[in-house]
Each structure stands twice: as structure tokens, then as C-alpha cells.
Coordinates of C-alpha atoms and ligand atoms in Angstrom, one line a residue:
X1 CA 162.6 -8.3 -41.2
X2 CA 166.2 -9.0 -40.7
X3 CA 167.9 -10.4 -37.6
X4 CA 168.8 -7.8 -34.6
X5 CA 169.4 -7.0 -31.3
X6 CA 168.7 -3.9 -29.6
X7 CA 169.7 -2.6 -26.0
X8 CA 169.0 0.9 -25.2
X9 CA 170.2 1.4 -21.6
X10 CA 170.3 5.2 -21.2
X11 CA 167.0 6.5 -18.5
X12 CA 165.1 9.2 -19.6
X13 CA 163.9 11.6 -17.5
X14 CA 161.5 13.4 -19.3
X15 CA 159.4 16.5 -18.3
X16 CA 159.4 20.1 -16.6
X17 CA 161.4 20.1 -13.2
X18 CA 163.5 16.6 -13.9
X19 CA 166.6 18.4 -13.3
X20 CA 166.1 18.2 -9.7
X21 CA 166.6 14.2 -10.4
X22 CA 170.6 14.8 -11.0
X23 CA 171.6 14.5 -7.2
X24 CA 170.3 11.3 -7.4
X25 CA 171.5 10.2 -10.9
X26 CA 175.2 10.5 -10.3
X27 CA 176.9 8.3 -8.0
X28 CA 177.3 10.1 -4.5
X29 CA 181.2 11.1 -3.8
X30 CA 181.4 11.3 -8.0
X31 CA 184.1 14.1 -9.0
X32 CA 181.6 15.5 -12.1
X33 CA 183.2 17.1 -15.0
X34 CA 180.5 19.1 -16.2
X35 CA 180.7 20.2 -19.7
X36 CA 178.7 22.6 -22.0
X37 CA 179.0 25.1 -24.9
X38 CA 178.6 28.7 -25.0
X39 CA 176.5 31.0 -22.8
X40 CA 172.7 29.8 -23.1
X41 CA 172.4 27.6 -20.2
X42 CA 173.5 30.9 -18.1
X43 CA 171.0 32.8 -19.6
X44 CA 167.6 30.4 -19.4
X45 CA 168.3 29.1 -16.2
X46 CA 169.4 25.7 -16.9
X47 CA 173.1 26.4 -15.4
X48 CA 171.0 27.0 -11.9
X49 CA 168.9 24.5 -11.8
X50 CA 172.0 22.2 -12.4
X51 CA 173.9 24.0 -9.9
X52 CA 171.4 23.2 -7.1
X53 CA 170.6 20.0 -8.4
X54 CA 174.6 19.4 -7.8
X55 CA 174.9 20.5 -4.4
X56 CA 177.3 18.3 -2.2
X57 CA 179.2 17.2 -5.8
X58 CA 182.8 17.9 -6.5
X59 CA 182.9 19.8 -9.9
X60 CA 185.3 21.0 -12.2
X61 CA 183.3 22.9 -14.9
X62 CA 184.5 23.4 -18.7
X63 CA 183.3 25.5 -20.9
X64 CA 183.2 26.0 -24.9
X65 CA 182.5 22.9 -26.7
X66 CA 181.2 24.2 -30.0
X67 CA 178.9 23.8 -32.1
X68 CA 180.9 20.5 -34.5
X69 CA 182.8 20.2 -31.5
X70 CA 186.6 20.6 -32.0
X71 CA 189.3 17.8 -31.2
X72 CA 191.7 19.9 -30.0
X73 CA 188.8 21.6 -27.7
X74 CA 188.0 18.1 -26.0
X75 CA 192.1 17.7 -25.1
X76 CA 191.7 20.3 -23.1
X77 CA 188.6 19.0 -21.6
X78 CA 190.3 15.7 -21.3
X79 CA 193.0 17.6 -20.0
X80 CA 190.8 19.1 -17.2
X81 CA 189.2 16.1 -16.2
X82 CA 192.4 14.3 -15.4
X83 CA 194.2 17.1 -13.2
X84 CA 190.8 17.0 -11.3
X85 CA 190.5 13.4 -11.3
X86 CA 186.8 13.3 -12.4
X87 CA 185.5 10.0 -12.8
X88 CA 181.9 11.4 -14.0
X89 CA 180.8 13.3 -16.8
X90 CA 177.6 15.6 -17.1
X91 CA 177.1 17.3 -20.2
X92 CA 174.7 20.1 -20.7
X93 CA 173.5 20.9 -24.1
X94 CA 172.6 20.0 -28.0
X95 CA 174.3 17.3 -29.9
X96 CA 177.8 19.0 -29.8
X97 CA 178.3 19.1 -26.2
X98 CA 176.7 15.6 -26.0
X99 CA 178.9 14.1 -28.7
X100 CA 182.0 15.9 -27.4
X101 CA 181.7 14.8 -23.9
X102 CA 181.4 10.9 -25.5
X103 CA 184.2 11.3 -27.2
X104 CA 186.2 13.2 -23.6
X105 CA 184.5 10.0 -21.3
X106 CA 186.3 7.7 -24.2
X107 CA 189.5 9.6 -24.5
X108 CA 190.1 9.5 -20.6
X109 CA 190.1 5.6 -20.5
X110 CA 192.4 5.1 -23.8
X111 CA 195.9 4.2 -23.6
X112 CA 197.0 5.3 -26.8
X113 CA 196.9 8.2 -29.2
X114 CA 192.8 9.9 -28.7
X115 CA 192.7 10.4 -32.2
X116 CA 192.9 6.5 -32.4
X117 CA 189.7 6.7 -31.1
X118 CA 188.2 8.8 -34.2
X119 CA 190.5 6.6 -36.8
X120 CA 189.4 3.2 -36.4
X121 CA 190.2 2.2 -33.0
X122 CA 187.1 1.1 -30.4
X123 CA 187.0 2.5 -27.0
X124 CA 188.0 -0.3 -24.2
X125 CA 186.2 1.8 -21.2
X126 CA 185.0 4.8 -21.1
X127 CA 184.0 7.4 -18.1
X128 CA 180.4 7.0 -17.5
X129 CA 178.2 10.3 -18.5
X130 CA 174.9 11.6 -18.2
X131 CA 173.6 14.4 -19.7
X132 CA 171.2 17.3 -19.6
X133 CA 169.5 17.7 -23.3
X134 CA 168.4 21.2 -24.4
X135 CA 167.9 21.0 -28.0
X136 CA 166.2 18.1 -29.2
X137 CA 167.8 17.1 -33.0
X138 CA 170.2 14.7 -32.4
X139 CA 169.3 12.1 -30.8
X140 CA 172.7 12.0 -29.0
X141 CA 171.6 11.8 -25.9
X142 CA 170.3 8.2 -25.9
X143 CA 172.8 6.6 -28.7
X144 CA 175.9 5.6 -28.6
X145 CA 177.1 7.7 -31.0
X146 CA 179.2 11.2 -31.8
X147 CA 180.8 13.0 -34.7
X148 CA 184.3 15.4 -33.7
X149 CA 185.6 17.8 -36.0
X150 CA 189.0 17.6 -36.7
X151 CA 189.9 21.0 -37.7
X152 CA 193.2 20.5 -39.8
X153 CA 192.6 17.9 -41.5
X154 CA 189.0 19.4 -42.4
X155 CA 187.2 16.6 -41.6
X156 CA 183.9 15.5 -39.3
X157 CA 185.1 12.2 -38.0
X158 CA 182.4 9.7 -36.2
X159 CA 182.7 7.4 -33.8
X160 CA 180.5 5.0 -32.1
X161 CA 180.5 2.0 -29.0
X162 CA 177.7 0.8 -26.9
X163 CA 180.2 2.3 -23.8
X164 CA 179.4 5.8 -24.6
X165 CA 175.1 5.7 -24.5
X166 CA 174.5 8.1 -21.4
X167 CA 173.7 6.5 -18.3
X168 CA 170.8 8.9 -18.2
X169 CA 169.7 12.0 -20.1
X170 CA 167.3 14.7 -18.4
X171 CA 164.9 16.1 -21.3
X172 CA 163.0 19.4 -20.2
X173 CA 161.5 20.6 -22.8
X174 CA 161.4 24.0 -21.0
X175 CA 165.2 24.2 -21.3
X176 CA 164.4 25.0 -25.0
X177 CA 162.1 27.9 -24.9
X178 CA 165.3 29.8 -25.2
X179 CA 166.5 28.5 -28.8
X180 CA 167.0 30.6 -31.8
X181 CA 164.2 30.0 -34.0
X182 CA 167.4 28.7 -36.5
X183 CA 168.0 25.6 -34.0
X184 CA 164.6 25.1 -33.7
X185 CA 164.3 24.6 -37.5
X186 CA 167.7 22.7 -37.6
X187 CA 166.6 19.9 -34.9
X188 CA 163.5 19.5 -36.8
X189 CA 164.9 19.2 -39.4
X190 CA 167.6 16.8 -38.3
X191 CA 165.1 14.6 -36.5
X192 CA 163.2 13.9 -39.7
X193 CA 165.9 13.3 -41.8
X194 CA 167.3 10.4 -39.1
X195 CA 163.9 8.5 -39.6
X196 CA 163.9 9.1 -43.2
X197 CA 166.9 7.4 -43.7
X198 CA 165.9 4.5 -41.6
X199 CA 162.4 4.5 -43.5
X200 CA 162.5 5.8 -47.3
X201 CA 165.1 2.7 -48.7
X202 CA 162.8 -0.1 -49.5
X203 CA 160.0 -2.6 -48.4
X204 CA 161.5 -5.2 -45.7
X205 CA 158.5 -6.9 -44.4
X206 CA 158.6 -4.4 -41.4
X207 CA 155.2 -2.7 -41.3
X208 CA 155.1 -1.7 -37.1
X209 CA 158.8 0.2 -38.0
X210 CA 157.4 1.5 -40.9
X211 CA 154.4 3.1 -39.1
X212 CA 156.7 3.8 -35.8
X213 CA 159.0 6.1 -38.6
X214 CA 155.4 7.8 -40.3
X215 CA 153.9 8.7 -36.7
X216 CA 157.0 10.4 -36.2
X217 CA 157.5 12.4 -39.9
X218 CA 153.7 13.3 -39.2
X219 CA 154.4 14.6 -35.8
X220 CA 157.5 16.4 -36.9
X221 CA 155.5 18.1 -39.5
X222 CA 152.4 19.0 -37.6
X223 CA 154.4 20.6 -34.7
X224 CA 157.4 21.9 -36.0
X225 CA 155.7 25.1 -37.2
X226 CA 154.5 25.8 -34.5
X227 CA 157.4 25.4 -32.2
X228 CA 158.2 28.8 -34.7
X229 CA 155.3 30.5 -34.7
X230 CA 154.8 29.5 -30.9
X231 CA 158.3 29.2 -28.7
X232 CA 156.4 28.7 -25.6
X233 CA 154.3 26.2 -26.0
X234 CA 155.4 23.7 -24.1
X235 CA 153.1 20.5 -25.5
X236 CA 154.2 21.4 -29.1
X237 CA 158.2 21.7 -27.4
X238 CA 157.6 18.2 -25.4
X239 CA 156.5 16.6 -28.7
X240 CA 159.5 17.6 -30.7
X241 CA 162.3 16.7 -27.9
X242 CA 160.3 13.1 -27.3
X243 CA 160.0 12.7 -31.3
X244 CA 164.0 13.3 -31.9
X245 CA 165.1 11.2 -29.2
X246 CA 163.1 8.6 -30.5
X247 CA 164.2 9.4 -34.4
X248 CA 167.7 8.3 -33.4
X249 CA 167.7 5.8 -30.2
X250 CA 168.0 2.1 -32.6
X251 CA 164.1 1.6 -32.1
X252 CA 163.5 2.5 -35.6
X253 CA 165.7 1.4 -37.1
X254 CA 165.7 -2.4 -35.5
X255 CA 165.6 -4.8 -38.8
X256 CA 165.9 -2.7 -41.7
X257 CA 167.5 -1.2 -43.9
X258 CA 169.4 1.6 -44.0
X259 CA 170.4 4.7 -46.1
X260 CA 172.7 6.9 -44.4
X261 CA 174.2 8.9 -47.7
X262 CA 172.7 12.1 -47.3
X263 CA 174.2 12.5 -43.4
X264 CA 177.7 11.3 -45.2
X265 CA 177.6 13.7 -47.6
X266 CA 176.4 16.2 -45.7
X267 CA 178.8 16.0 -43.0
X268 CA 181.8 16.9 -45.8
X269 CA 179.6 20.1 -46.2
X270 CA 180.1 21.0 -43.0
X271 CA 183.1 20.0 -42.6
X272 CA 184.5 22.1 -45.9
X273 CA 181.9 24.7 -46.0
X274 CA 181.3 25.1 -42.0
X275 CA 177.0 24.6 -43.1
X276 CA 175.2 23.5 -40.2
X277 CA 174.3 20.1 -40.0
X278 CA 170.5 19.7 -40.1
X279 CA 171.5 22.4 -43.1
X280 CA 173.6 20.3 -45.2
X281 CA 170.8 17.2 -44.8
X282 CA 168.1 20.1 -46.1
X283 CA 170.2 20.5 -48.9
X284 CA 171.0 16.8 -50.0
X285 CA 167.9 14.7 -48.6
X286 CA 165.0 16.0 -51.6
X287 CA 167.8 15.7 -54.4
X288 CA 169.0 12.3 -53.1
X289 CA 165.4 11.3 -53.1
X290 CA 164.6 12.9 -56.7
X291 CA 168.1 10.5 -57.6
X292 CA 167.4 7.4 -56.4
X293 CA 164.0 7.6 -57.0
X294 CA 163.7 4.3 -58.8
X295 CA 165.8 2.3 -56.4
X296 CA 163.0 4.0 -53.7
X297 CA 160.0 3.8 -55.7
X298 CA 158.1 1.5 -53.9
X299 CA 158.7 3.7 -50.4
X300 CA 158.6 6.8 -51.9
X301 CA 154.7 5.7 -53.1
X302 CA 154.3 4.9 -49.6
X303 CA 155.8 7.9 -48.0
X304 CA 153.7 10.1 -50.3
X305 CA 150.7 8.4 -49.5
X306 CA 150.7 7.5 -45.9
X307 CA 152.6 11.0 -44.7
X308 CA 151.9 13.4 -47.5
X309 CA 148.2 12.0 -48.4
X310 CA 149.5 12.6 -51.9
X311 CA 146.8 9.5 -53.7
X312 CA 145.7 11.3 -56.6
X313 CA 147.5 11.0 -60.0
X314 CA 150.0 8.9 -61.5
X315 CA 153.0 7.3 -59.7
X316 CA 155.6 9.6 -61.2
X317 CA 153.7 12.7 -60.1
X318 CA 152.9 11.6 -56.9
X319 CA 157.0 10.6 -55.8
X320 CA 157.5 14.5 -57.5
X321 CA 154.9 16.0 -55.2
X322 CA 156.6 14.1 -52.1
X323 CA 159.7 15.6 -53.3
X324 CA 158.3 18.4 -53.3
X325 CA 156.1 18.7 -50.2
X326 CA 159.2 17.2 -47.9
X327 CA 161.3 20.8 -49.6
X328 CA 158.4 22.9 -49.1
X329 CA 158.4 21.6 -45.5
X330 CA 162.2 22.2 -44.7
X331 CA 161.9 25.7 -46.2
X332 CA 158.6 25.8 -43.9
X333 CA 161.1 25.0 -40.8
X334 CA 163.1 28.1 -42.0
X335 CA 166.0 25.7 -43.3
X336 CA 167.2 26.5 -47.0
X337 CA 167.5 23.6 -49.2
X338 CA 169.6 24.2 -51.9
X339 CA 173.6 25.1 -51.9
X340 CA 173.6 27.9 -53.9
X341 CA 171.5 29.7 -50.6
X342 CA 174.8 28.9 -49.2
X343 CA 176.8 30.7 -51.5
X344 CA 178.3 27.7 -53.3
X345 CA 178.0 27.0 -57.0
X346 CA 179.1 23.7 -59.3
X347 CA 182.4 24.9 -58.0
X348 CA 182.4 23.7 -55.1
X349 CA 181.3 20.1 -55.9
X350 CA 184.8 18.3 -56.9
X351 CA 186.0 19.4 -53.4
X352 CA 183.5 17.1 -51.9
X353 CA 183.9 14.3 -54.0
X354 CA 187.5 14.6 -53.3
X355 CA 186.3 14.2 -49.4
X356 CA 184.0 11.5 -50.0
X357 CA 186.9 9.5 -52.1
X358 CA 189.2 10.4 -49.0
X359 CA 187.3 9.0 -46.9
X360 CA 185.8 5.6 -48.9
X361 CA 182.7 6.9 -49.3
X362 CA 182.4 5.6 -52.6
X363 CA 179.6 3.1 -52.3
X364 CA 177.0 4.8 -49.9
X365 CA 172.6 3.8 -49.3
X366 CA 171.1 1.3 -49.3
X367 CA 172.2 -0.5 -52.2
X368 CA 175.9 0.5 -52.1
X369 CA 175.6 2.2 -55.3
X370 CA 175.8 5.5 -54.7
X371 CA 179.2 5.7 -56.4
X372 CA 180.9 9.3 -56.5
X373 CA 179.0 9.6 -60.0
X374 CA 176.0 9.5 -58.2
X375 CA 177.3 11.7 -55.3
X376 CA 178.3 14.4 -58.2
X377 CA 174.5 14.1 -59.3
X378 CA 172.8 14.5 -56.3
X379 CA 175.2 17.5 -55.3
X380 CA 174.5 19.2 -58.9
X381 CA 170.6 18.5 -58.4
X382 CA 170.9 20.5 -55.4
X383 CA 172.4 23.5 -56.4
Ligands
NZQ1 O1 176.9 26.8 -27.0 P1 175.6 27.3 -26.5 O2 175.6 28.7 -26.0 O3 174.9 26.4 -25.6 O4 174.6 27.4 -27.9 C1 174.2 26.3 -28.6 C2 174.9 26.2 -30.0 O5 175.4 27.4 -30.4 C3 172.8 26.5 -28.9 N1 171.8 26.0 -27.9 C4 171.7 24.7 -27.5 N2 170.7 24.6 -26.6 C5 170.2 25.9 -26.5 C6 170.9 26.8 -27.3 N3 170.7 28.1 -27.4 C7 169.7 28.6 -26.6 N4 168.9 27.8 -25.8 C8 169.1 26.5 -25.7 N5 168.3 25.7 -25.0 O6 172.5 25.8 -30.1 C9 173.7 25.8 -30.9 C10 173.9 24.5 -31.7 O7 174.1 23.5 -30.7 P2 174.6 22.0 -31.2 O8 174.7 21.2 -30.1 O9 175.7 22.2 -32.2 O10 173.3 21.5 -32.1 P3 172.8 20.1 -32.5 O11 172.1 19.5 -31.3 O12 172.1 20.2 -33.7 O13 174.2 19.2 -32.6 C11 174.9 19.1 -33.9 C12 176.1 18.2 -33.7 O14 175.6 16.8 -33.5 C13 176.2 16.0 -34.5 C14 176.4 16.9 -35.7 O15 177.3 16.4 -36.6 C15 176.9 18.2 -35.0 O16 178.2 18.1 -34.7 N6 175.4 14.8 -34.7 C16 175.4 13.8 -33.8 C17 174.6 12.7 -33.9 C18 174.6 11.6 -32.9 N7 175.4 11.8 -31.8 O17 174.0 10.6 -33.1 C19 173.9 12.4 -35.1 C20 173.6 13.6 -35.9 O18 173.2 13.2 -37.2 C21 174.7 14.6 -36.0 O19 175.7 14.2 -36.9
ZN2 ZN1 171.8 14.3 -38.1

């Protein structure tokens, strides 16, 4: 195992009700900007619970942080916050309102240019922020990380400091009932692919992570079909929210390593082709695996074994039936996994290279040598 160190400060609140723990989250006297996307928290009753929750709290509300939240959206926000001098920041909502508000809480404190903050440059301070999650895929809401979409320069840009974990995050996993069956499959989705690529690279003497990462692929895949066929099941909806907080929080991935390709290339998809995220990762994750499946044998053998139960024949056939199962699974989830479901053909391949050489990601995974040739491969496997 290699050398780290971990510190996950955000407090979870997890469980039906726990909004009512706000008022006492947020510092009394705090001037809350609270932030959120479109108009599902008014319509499952989130918005009122956080409204009582709030009561005595100065708050200056802003509304319509996308989905791939937009930099020129969050100006505004940061906009807001100043002319109502708000020195707290609540978001309510997926990955994009989470992300969004990390990157408003940074942009508030920076001196300079905020798109410093999404080129380069590390956040100094930041506002602090707490959050109410409702829709688990992420794992934004106790990391320290967010991705902004830069519209005009068509580009997904991610940032990252240990000043932007949320103070506290507030999962009730009743606040999902109300998600489209789509974002049900796309945080399932997401969730597994974050522990896959902390997981499927190679052996590292790290057995305990290695059996923390299968519990959760195992629970991802017993549940997440029936979060579909079941929306109000609130132990199967529990189990998902507490299984993609945990995908992406650092535990996991403490002291090994790392393969983060298929979220890099994915994220160009997005950013040229507007996919959804856990979409692109549907798309690239069983053809990266089918690539680099010599450079993963030894996991992939694992994997197949210990999450698929896939024992039987030889080792070539059992890392294809892997392949195959973790596809049929995605497709399961309702997620396609290839491009051409997406309308794109070999066509649209060079554009992303030409992204991915843009933007130095020329020597992705594990190994470093997932070179553009080997990007082009992967992306023309998953057509
Ligand atoms: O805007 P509203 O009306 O709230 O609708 C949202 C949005 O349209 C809807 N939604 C959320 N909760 C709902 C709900 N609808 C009904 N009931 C609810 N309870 O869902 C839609 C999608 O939301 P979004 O936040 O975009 O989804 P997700 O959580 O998948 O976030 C995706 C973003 O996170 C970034 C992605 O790149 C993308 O921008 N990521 C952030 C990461 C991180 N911070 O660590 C890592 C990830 O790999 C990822 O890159
Ligand atoms: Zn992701």
C-alpha cells in the first residue's frame, strides 16, 4: 500500500427528516446564499422543508444552476452573494448545484480573475458551504472537488482544494423519490464507475480497499434495479445515496492506484456532445476495460470473480464476460453504452482527441500510457 493521508471533515446527516438539522448546522446570524437548479425541489417538498428548517436566517435565494453547471451562471451567483453580503452557502441538489456552489464559495474569496480558479490557480479561502443532497452519483457532497462548464471555450474544467469539502451535507434519501428514472440510472451509474477506477488498475497489496470497492459494485448492482422498478423504496434509495457518497469521499481510494481516463475522456463528451456524464462513463468504461485489458489482467480476474462470480473457463473468457456483464448492467440501469446510441459515428472521434491534446491529456490511467492512440482506440471500440 502506498503512503497517504486522508481527512474527510464534511458531517453527514443521513436519514428521513435530517433537514430539520439545518437551523442548527449553519452559524446563527449567517446571511445564507441558498443555491439550487431547476424546479424539483419545489415540486417534492424539499424547498419547504428547507424553508422551515431556515426560519430566523437571512437568505438570498438563486436559482438555475444547471445540469454541467455554467461559469457565466455562477457570476451571477457570485454576483448575488456579494450585493447581499452572504457569508454562507447552502446548496440544494445533484452534483451540479453542489459543484457550482464550490466553485461560487471559492470565487467569492479570490482576488483575481474567477476563471483563475478553473485554470490552475488554488483557492486561498473560500465561503464555507453545506449542502442538501438529492441525487446520490457524485459524491460531491463530501469531496472537495467540482467540474464547471465553460461554455465558449467548450470545455468541462475541474477544480479541486481541501477548502471546498462541505461543512456538512444532509442525505434524505426521500428527497429522491422524485428523480427521473434517467437520473436514477445515471448516479448509479456514476457511483460505480468512481470505485471502478479507484479498484480495476492493478494489485497494490491493499486487500481491505479492495473489498471496501467490491461491497460497494455488489451493492450498486443488487439495488440499482430496483431503485427502477421500485422508486419508493426507501431501503433500496438509502443504500444507493450511502453507496455513492462513499464511492467518492477518498476512503477508497486511500493507497492506491488510480485510473481516472474514462471520467477524462468522458468529460470532453460532454463537453463537445452535451452527453450526460454518468452517460459518457457508460460509453467509455467497458471499452477502456476491453483496451487495457492486459495492463488490468490481474484485477480484471479478480473483478470477475469476486463481483461477477464469473470462475468457470479460461482467463481470456472470463475478463470478456466481465466486460460483458458490467455493459449488460449499465444497459440494465437504462444507460446506453455505446456512442453511436448517441448519434455520433467515427466522425466525431478526432474532435475529442483534439480536446484531450488541448488539454494534456495525452498520458492518462494508471500507467500513463494511455496516449491519444490509445484514446482513438478505446473511443472507436465504443462506437
Ligand atoms: O435542476 P433540477 O430541477 O433540480 O433538476 C435536476 C437536474 O436536471 C435533477 N434532480 C436532482 N435532484 C432531483 C432532480 N429531479 C427530481 N428530483 C430530485 N430529487 O437532476 C438533473 C441532473 O442533476 P445534476 O446535479 O446535473 O446530476 P449529477 O448529480 O449527476 O451531477 C453531475 C455533475 O457533477 C459533475 C459532473 O461532471 C456534472 O457536471 N461531477 C462532479 C464530481 C465531483 N464533484 O466529485 C465527480 C463526478 O465524476 C462528476 O464529474
Ligand atoms: Zn463521475
Amino acid at each position: 500500500m502506498r503512503n497517504f493521508s486522508f481527512h474527510n471533515p464534511t458531517k453527514i446527516h443521513f436519514g428521513e427528516g435530517q433537514i430539520a438539522k439545518l437551523g442548527q448546522e449553519i452559524p446563527a446570524g449567517s446571511r445564507v446564499l441558498v443555491t439550487h437548479g431547476g424546479g424539483s425541489i419545489f415540486q417534492n417538498g424539499v424547498w419547504a422543508q428547507v424553508e422551515a428548517a431556515l426560519a430566523g436566517f437571512a437568505i438570498s435565494r438563486f436559482a438555475g444552476i444547471e445540469a454541467n453547471p455554467q461559469f457565466d451562471t455562477l457570476l451571477r451567483a457570485v454576483e448575488q452573494a456579494r450585493r447581499d453580503h452572504c457569508d454562507f452557502i447552502l446548496a440544494i441538489g445533484g452534483g451540479s448545484v453542489i459543484d457550482g456552489s464550490k466553485f461560487i464559495a471559492a470565487a467569492l474569496c479570490h482576488a483575481g480573475e474567477p476563471l483563475e480558479l478553473l485554470t490552475g490557480a488554488r483557492a486561498k479561502a473560500a465561503l464555507p458551504l453545506g449542502c442538501v443532497l438529492t441525487l446520490g452519483a457524485t459524491g460531491s457532497e463530501s469531496n472537495p472537488h467540482g467540474v464547471v462548464t465553460h461554455v465558449a471555450r467548450q470545455e468541462k474544467l475541474p477544480f479541486s482544494s481541501p477548502l471546498l469539502f462541505p461543512r456538512f451535507a444532509i442525505l434524505d434519501p426521500c428527497t429522491t423519490f422524485s428523480l427521473p428514472l434517467r437520473q436514477v440510472g445515471n448516479g448509479v451509474v456514476d457511483a460505480f464507475v468512481h470505485t471502478i477506477e479507484q479498484y480495476l488498475t492493478y494489485p497494490a497489496d491493499a486487500p481491505l480497499q479492495d473489498r471496501y470497492a467490491e461491497g460497494l459494485l455488489q451493492t450498486l448492482i443488487e439495488e440499482g434495479p430496483k431503485a427502477l422498478s421500485n422508486p419508493e423504496d426507501y431501503r433500496v434509495r438509502a443504500n444507493l445515496m450511502w453507496c455513492a457518497t462513499q464511492a467518492l469521499n477518498g476512503l477508497i481510494g486511500c493507497g492506491v492506484p488510480q485510473d481516472w481516463a474514462s471520467h477524462l475522456i468522458g468529460h470532453e463528451l460532454t463537453a463537445l456532445y452535451h452527453i450526460d456524464h454518468a452517460r459518457t462513463l457508460a460509453v467509455v468504461l467497458p471499452a477502456l476495460l476491453a483496451e487495457r485489458r492486459e495492463a488490468k489482467r490481474a484485477k480484471l480476474l479478480q473483478y470477475a470473480e469476486r463481483v461477477w462470480q464469473l470462475r468457470e473457463g479460461s482467463e481470456d473468457r472470463r475478463i470478456d464476460a466481465a466486460i460483458a456483464a458490467t455493459e449488460a448492467f449499465f444497459k440494465r440501469m437504462g444507460v446506453p453504452t455505446r456512442l453511436s446510441e448517441h448519434g455520433l459515428d467515427a466522425d466525431a472521434i478526432p474532435q475529442v482527441l483534439a480536446q484531450l491534446q488541448r488539454h494534456q491529456l495525452v498520458a492518462l490511467g494508471e500507467h500513463r500510457d494511455i496516449d491519444l492512440e490509445a484514446s482513438e482506440r478505446i473511443l472507436l471500440r465504443a462506437l
